[in-house]
Short mmCIF file of C-alpha atoms and ligand atoms in Angstrom, two decimals:
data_model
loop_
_atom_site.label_atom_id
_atom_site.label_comp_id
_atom_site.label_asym_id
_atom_site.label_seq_id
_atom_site.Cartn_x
_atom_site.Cartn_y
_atom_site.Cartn_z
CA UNK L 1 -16.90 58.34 -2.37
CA UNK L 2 -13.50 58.96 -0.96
CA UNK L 3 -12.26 62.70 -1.46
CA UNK L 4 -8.89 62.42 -3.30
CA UNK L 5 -5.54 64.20 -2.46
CA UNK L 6 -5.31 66.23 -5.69
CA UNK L 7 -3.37 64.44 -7.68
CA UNK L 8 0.49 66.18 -7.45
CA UNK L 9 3.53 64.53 -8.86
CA UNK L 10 4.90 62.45 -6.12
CA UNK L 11 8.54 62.99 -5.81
CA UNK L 12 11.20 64.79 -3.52
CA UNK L 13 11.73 67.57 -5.45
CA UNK L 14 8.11 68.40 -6.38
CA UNK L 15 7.14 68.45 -2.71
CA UNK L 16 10.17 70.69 -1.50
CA UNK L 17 9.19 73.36 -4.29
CA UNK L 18 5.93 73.07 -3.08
CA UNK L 19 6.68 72.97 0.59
CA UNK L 20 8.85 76.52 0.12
CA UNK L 21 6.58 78.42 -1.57
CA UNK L 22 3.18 77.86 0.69
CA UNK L 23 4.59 76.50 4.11
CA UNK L 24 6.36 78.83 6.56
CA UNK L 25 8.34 76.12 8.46
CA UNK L 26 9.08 76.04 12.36
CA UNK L 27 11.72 77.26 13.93
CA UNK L 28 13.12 77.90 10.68
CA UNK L 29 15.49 80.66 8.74
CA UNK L 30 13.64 79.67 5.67
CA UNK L 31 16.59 80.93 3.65
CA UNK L 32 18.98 78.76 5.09
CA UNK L 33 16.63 75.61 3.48
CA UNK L 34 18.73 77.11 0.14
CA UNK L 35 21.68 75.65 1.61
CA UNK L 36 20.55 72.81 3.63
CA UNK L 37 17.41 71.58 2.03
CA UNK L 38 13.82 70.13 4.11
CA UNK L 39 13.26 66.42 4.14
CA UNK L 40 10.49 65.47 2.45
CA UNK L 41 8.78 62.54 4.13
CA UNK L 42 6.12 60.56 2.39
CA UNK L 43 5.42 57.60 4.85
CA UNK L 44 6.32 56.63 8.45
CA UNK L 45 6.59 52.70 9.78
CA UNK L 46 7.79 52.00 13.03
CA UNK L 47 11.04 53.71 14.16
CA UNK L 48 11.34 54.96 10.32
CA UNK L 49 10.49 58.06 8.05
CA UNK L 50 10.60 57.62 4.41
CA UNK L 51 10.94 59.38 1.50
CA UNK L 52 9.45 59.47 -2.32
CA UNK L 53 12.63 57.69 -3.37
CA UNK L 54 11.69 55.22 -0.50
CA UNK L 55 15.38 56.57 1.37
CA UNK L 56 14.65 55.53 5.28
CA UNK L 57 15.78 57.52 7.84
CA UNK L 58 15.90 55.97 11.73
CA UNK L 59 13.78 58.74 13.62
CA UNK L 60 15.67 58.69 16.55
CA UNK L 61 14.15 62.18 17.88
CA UNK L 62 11.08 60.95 17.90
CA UNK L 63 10.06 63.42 15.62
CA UNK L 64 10.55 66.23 18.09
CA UNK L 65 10.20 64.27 21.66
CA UNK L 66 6.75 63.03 20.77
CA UNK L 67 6.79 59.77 19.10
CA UNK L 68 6.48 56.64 21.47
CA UNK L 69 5.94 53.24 19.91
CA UNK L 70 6.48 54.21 16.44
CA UNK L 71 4.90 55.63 13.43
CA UNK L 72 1.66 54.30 12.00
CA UNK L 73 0.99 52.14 15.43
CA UNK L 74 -1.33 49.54 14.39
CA UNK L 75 -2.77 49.87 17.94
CA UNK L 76 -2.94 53.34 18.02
CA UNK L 77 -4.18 53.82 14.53
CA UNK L 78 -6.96 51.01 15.68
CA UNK L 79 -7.78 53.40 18.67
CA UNK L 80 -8.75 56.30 16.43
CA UNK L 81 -10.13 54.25 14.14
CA UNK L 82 -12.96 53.42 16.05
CA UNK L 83 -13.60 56.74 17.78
CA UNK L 84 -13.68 58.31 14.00
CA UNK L 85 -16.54 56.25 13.40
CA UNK L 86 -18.69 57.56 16.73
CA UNK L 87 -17.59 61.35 17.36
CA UNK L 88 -14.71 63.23 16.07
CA UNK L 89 -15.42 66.33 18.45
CA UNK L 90 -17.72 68.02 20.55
CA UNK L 91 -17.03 71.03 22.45
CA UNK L 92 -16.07 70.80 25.91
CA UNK L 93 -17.55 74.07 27.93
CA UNK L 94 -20.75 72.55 28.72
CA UNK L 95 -20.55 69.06 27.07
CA UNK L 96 -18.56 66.13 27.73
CA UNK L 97 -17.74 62.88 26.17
CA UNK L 98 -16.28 59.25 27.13
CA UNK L 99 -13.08 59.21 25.65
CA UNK L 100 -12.16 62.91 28.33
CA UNK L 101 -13.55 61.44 31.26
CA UNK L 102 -11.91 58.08 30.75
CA UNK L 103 -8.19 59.42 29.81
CA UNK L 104 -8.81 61.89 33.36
CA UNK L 105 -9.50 59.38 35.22
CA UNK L 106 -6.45 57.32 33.90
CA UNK L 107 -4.12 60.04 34.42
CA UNK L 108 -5.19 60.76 37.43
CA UNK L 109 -4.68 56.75 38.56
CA UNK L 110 -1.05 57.40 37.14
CA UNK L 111 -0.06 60.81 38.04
CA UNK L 112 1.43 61.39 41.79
CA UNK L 113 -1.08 61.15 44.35
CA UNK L 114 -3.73 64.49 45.11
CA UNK L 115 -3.48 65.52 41.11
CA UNK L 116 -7.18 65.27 40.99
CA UNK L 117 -8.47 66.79 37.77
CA UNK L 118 -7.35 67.90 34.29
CA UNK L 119 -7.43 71.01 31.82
CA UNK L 120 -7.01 70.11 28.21
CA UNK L 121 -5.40 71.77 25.34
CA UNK L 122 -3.58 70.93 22.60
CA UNK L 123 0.02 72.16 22.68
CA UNK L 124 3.10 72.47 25.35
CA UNK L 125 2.95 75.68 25.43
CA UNK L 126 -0.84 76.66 26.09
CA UNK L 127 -0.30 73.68 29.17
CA UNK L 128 2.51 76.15 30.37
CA UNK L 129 0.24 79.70 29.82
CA UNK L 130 -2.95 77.63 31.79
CA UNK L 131 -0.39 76.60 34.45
CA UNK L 132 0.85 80.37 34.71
CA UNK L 133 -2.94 81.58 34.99
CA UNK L 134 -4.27 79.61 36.96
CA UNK L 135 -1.69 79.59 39.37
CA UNK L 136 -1.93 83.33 39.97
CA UNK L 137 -5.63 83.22 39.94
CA UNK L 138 -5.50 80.55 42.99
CA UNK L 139 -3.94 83.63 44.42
CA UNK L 140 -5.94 85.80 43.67
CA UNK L 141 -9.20 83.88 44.90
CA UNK L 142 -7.91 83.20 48.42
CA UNK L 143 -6.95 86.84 48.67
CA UNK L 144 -3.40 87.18 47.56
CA UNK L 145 -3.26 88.70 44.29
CA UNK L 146 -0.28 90.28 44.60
CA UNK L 147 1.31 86.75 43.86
CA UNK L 148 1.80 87.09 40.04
CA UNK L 149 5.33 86.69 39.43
CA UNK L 150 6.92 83.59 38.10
CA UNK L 151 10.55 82.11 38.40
CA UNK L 152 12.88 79.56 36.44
CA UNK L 153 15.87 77.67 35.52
CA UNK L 154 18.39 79.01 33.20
CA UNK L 155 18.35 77.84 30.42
CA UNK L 156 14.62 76.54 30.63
CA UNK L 157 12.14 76.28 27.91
CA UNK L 158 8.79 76.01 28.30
CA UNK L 159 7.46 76.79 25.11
CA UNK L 160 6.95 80.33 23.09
CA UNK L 161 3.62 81.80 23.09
CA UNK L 162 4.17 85.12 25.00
CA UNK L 163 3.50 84.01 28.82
CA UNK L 164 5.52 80.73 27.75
CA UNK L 165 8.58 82.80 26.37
CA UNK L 166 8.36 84.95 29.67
CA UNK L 167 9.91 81.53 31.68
CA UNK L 168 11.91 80.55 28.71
CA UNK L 169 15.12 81.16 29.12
CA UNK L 170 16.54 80.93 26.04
CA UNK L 171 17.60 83.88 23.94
CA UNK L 172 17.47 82.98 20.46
CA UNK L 173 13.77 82.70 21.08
CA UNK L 174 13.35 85.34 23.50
CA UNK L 175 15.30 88.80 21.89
CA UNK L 176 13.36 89.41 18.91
CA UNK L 177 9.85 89.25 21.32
CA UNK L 178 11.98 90.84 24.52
CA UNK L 179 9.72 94.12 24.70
CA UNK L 180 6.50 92.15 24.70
CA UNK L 181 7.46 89.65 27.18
CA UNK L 182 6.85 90.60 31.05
CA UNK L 183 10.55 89.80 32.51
CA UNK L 184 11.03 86.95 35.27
CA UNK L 185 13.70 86.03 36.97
CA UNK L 186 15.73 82.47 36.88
CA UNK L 187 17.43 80.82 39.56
CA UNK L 188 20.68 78.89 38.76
CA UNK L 189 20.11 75.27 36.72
CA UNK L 190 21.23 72.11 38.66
CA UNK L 191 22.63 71.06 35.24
CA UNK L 192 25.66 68.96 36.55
CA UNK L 193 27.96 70.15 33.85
CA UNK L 194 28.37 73.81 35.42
CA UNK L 195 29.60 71.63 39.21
CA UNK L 196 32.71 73.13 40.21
CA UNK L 197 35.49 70.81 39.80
CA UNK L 198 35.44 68.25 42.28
CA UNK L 199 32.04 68.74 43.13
CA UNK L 200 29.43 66.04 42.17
CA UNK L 201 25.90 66.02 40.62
CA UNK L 202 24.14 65.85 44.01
CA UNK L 203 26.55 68.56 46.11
CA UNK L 204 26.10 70.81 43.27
CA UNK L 205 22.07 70.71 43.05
CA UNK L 206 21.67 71.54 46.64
CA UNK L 207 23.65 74.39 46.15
CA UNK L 208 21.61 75.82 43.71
CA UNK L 209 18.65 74.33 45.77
CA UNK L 210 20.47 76.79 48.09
CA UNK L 211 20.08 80.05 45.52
CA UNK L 212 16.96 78.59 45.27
CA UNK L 213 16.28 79.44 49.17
CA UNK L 214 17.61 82.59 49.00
CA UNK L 215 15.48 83.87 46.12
CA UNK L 216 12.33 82.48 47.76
CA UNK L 217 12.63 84.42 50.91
CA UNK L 218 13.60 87.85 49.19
CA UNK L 219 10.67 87.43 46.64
CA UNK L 220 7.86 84.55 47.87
CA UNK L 221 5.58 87.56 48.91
CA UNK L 222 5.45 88.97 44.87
CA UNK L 223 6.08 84.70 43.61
CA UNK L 224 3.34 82.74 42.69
CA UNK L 225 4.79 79.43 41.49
CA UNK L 226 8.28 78.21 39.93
CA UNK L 227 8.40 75.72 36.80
CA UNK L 228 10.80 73.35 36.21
CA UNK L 229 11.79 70.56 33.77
CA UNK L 230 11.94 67.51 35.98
CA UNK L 231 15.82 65.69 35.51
CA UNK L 232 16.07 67.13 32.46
CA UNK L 233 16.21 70.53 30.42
CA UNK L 234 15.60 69.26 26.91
CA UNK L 235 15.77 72.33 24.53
CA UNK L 236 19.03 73.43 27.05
CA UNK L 237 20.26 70.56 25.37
CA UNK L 238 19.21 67.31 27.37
CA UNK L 239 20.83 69.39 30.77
CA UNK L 240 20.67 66.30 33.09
CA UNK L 241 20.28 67.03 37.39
CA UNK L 242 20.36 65.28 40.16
CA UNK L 243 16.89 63.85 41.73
CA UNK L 244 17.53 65.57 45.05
CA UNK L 245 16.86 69.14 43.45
CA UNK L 246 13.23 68.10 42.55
CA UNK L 247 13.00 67.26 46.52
CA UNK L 248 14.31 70.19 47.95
CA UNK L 249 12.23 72.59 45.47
CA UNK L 250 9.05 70.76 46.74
CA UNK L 251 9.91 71.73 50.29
CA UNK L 252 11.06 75.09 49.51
CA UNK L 253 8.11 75.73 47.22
CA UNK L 254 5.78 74.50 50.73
CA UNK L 255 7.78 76.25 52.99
CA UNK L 256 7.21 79.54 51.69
CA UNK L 257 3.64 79.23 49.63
CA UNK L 258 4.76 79.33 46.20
CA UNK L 259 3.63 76.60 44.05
CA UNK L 260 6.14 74.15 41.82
CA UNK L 261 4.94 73.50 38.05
CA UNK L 262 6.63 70.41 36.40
CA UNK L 263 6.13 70.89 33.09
CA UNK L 264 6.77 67.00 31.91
CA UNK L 265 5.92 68.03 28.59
CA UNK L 266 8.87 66.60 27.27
CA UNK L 267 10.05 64.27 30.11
CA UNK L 268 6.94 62.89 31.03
CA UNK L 269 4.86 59.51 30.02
CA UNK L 270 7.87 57.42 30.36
CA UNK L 271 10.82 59.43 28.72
CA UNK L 272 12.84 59.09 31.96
CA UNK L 273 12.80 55.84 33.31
CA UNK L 274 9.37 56.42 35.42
CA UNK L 275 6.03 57.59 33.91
CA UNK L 276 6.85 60.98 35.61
CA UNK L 277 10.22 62.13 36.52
CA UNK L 278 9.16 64.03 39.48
CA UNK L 279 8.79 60.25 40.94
CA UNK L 280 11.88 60.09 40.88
CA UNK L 281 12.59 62.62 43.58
CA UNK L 282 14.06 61.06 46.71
CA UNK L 283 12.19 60.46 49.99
CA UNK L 284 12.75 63.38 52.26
CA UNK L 285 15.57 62.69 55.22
CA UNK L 286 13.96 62.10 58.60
CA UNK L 287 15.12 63.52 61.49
CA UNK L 288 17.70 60.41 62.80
CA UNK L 289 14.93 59.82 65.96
CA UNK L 290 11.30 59.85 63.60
CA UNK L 291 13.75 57.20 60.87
CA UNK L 292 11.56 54.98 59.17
CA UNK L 293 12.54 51.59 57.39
CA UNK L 294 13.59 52.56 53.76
CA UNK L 295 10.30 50.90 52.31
CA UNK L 296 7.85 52.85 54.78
CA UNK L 297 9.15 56.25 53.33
CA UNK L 298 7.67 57.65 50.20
CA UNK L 299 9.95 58.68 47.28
CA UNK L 300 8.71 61.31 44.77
CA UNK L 301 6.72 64.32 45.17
CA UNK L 302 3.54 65.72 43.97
CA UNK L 303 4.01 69.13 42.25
CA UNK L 304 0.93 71.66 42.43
CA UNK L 305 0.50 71.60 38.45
CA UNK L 306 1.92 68.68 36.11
CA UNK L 307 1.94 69.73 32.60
CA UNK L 308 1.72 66.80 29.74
CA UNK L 309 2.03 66.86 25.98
CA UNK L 310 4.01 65.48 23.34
CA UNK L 311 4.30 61.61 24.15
CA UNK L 312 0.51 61.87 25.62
CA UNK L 313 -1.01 61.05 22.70
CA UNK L 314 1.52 58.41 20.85
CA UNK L 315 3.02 61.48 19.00
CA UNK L 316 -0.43 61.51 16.97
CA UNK L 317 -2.89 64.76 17.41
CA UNK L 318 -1.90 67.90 19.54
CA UNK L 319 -3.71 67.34 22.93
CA UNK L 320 -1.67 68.86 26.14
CA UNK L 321 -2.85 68.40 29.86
CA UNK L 322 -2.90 70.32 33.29
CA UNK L 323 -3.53 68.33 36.13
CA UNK L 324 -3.98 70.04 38.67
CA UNK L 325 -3.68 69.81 42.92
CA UNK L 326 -6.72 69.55 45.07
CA UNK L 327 -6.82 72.45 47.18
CA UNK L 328 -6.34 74.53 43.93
CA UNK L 329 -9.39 73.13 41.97
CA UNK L 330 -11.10 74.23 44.85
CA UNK L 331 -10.31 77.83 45.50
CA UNK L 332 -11.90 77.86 41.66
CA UNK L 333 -15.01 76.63 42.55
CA UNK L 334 -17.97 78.64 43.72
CA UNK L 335 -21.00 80.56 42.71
CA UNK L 336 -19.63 83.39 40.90
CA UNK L 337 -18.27 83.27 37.76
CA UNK L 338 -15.38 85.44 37.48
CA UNK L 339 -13.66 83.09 40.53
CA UNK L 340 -13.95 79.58 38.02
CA UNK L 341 -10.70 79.39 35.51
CA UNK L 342 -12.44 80.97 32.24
CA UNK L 343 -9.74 79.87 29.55
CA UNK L 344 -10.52 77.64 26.70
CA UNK L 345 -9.50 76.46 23.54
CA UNK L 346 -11.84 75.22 20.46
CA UNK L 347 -10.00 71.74 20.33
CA UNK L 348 -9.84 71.37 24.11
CA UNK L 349 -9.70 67.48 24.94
CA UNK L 350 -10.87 66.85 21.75
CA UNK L 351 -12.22 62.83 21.41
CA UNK L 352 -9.45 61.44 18.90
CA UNK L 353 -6.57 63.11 20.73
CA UNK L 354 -8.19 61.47 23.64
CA UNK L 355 -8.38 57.52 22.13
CA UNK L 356 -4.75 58.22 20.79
CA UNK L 357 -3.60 58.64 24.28
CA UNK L 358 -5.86 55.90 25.80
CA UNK L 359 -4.84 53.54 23.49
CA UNK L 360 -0.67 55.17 24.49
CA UNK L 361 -1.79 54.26 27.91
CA UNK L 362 -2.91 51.24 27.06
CA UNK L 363 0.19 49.62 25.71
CA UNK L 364 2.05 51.36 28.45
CA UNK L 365 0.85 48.79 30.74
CA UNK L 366 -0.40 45.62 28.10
CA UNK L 367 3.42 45.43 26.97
CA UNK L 368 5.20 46.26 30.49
CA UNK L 369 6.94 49.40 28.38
CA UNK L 370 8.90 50.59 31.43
CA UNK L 371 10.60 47.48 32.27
CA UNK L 372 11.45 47.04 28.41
CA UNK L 373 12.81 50.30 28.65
CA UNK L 374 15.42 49.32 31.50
CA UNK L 375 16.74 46.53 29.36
CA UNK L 376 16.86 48.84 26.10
CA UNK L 377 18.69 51.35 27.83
CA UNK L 378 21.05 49.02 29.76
CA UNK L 379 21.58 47.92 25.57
CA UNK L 380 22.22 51.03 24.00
CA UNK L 381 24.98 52.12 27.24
CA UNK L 382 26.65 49.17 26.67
CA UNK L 383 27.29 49.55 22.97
CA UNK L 384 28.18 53.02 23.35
CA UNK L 385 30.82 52.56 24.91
CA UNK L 386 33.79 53.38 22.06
CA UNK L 387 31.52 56.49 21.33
CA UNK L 388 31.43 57.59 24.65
CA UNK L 389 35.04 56.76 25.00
CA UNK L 390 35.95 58.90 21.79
CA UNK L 391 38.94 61.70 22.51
CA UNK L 392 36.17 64.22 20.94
CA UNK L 393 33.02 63.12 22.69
CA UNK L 394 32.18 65.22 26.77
CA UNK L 395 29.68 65.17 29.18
CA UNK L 396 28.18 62.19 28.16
CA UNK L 397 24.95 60.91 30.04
CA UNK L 398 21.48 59.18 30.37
CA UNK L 399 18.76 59.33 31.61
CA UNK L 400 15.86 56.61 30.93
CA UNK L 401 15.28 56.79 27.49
CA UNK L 402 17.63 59.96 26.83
CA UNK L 403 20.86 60.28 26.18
CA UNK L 404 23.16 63.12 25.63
CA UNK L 405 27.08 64.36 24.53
CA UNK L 406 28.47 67.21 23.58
CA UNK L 407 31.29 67.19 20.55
CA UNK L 408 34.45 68.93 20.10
CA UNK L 409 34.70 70.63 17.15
CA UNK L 410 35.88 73.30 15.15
CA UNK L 411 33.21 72.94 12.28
CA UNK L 412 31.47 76.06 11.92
CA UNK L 413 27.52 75.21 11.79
CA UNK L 414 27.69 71.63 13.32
CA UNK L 415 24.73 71.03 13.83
CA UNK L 416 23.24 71.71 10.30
CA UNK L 417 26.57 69.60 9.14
CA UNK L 418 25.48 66.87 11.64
CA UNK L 419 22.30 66.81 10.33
CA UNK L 420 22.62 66.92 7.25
CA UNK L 421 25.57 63.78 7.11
CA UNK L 422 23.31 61.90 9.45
CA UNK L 423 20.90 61.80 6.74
CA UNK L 424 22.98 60.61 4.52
CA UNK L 425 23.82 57.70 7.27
CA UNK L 426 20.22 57.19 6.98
CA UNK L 427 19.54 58.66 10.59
CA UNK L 428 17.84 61.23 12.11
CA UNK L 429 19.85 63.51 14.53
CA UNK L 430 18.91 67.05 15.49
CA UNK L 431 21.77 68.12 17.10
CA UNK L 432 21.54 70.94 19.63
CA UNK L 433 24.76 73.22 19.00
CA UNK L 434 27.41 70.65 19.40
CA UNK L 435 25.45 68.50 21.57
CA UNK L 436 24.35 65.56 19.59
CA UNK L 437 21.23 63.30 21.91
CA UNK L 438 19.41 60.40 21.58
CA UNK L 439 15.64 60.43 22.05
CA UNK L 440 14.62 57.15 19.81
CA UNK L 441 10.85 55.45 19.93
CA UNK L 442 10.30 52.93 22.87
CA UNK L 443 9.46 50.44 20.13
CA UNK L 444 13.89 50.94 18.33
CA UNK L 445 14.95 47.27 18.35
CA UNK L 446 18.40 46.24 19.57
CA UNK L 447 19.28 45.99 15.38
CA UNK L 448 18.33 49.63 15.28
CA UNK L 449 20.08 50.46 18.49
CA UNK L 450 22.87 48.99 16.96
CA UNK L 451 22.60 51.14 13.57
CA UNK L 452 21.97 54.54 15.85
CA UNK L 453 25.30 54.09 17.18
CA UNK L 454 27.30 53.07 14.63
CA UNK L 455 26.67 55.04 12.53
CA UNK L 456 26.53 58.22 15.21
CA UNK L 457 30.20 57.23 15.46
CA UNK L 458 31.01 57.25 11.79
CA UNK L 459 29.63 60.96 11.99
CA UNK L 460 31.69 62.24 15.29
CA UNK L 461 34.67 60.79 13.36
CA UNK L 462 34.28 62.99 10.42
CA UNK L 463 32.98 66.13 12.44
CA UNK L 464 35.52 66.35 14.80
C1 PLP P 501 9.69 71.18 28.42
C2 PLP P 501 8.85 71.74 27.32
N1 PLP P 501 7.83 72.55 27.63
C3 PLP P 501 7.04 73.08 26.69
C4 PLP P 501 7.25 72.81 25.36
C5 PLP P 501 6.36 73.43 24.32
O1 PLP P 501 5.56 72.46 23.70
P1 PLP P 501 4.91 72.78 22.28
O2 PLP P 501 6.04 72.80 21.29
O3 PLP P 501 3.96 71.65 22.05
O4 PLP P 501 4.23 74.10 22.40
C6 PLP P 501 8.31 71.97 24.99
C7 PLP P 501 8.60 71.69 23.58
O5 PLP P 501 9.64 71.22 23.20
C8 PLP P 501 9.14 71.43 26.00
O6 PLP P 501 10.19 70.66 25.71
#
């Protein structure tokens, strides 16, 4: 016998009564849901979220960055499907299982080169807290442990347990925790909207490459690694840079021993043209004697720790990945205990997290995603063009499957307005102060596309 849901009325307002008086939400004033009520969702198809009066609403967030090729996948569902009906978890201190081994050595066929094993867990932020940990325990095994100090970007985000928060840089999420966080510093954000006038995307991220340099040779000695968001800063509010940043971080981060974390938690597995944005980075200028032909030199660099989450698994289960370099794994491995990287989680690369991101993987390559993705976006810039044209629309940009603008306005609380009326246009926008961005499903259809934009331009028209 099946164990029923009990059996609840099934209706809007039965679930939001419900929903307020048992769930504390995320990220959430839960009194301001008086004013600007939570969407109850009953059933998801594709690029769509429905409700219990069967309203549709085009998810074009991806319900927080993680969806990829839609809600209730056939493929995916398939995947986990079958892995339900042979092991649904074992531990992984001691054990292992198929589904781990097979997704590692994926990744690892994927990732840049010399990324050669992985540390599960099952959220962003625990990826960023292992990153932090076991960076500064590589330190400390080959006999630098004074190298526990981390840097940033303004206006990064990298999640908000406590280690997390202490490299976010944001500070609605940061005050309230401020005297339990250990401070680090930040070094200035490539985003291109702070260029001086006159300067452009790729003069102005070498000169914060530049601050970059000059922070590293004050502090490297106390510095054991710098994260970044690769191209983009999402939760700054889709902050776009130019490639050549990621380039000259890798060789400032080698020149003086401090390692780079990309944390592609949100940018990674596709989300910015490439599988990883740090491919992305251009090849390194030879001297004008050692030039090589343009298709000899490498392009894209290989950070020390790439962090994965969200998109990993299709947007299904929580799973989150480390991978880490070479040389690191190693200092970690000898006979005594305390030296190997003692951090685990209950759930950690737990089997049906691990078919959901196979079976991601999978289509990734069956269905040629990242070409498709080229034409889509090439689609949605060219229909955007009277939005991007309109008198209250700035900074508007792309990258891959992103896009961003921010909006003029007066309104007081835009973005709950915008969200709110976007509903009502049967779309899903999550605006980011004024900024309003795109981060739709790789499987939106040009139809969709079509509806996304439209209708986003109904919505700047009555907000601005
Ligand atoms: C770049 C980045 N890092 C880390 C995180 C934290 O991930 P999680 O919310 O799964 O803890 C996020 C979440 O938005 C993110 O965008």
């Amino acid at each position: 016998m099946i164990p029923r849901m009990p059996n609840h009325p099934q209706n809007n307002p039965a679930l939001l009564a419900r929903s307020l008086s048992s769930v504390w939400h995320p990220c959430s004033q839960m009194k301001h849901y008086e004013d600007f009520p939570l969407l109850p969702i009953a059933r998801g198809g594709g690029a769509w979220l429905y409700d219990y009066d069967n309203r549709r609403y085009l998810d074009a967030v991806s319900s927080w960055w993680v969806n990829l090729f839609g809600h209730c996948n056939p493929r995916i569902n398939a995947a986990i499907g079958d892995q339900l009906g042979k092991l649904e978890h074992a531990m992984l201190a001691g054990f292992t299982h198929e589904p781990v081994v097979q997704l590692s050595e994926r990744l690892r066929e994927l990732a840049p080169p010399g990324l050669g094993h992985c540390f599960y867990a099952s959220d962003g932020a625990s990826a960023t807290e292992i990153a932090l940990k076991m960076s500064a325990h590589h330190w400390r095994n080959s006999g630098q442990p004074g190298k526990t100090q981390f840097i940033s970007l303004e206006n990064s985000y990298h999640g908000e347990t406590l280690g997390a928060l202490s490299v976010t840089d944001v500070a609605l999420f940061r005050d309230a925790y401020g005297a339990l966080i250990r401070q680090q510093a930040t070094v200035p954000s490539p985003d291109w909207r702070k260029a001086a006038a006159g300067e452009n995307a790729e003069r102005y991220a070498l000169r914060c490459a530049d601050a970059l340099e000059l922070h590293l040779q004050q502090h490297h000695a106390q510095l054991a690694a710098f994260i970044i968001e690769p191209l983009v800063q999402g939760a700054a509010g889709m902050a776009m840079y130019h490639p050549v940043y990621l380039r000259r971080a890798r060789q400032l981060c080698d020149e003086y021993r401090v390692h780079l974390i990309a944390d592609e938690i949100a940018v990674g597995m596709g989300r910015t043209g490439t599988m990883f944005a740090c491919e992305q980075s251009p090849p390194p200028q030879p001297a004008p004697s050692q030039a090589l032909p343009r298709k000899e030199r490498g392009s894209g660099i290989t950070p020390d720790f790439l962090l994965l989450s969200k998109g990993i698994s299709g947007g299904y289960l929580p799973l989150s990945v480390v991978m880490t370099r070479d040389a690191i794994y190693q200092s970690f491995y000898r006979d005594e205990t305390a030296s190997g990287f003692l951090h685990s989680h209950s759930y950690t690369g737990n089997p049906l997290a691990c078919r959901a991101a196979l079976a991601t993987l999978e289509i990734f390559a069956h269905d040629n995603v990242l070409a498709a993705n080229r034409g889509k976006a090439d689609y949605l810039n060219e229909i955007s063009i009277p939005l991007r044209e309109h008198d209250a629309v700035r900074n508007w940009r792309n990258t891959g499957m992103i896009w961003a603008f921010e909006v003029e306005t007066t309104q007081r609380d835009f973005a709950q307005r915008c969200f709110a009326l976007a509903l009502e246009h049967e779309v899903l926008l999550r605006p980011i102060g004024n900024t309003i961005y795109f981060m739709p499903p790789y499987i939106i259809s040009k139809l969709e596309m079509d509806l996304l934009v439209n209708r986003t331009l109904h919505i700047v028209n009555e907000l601005s």
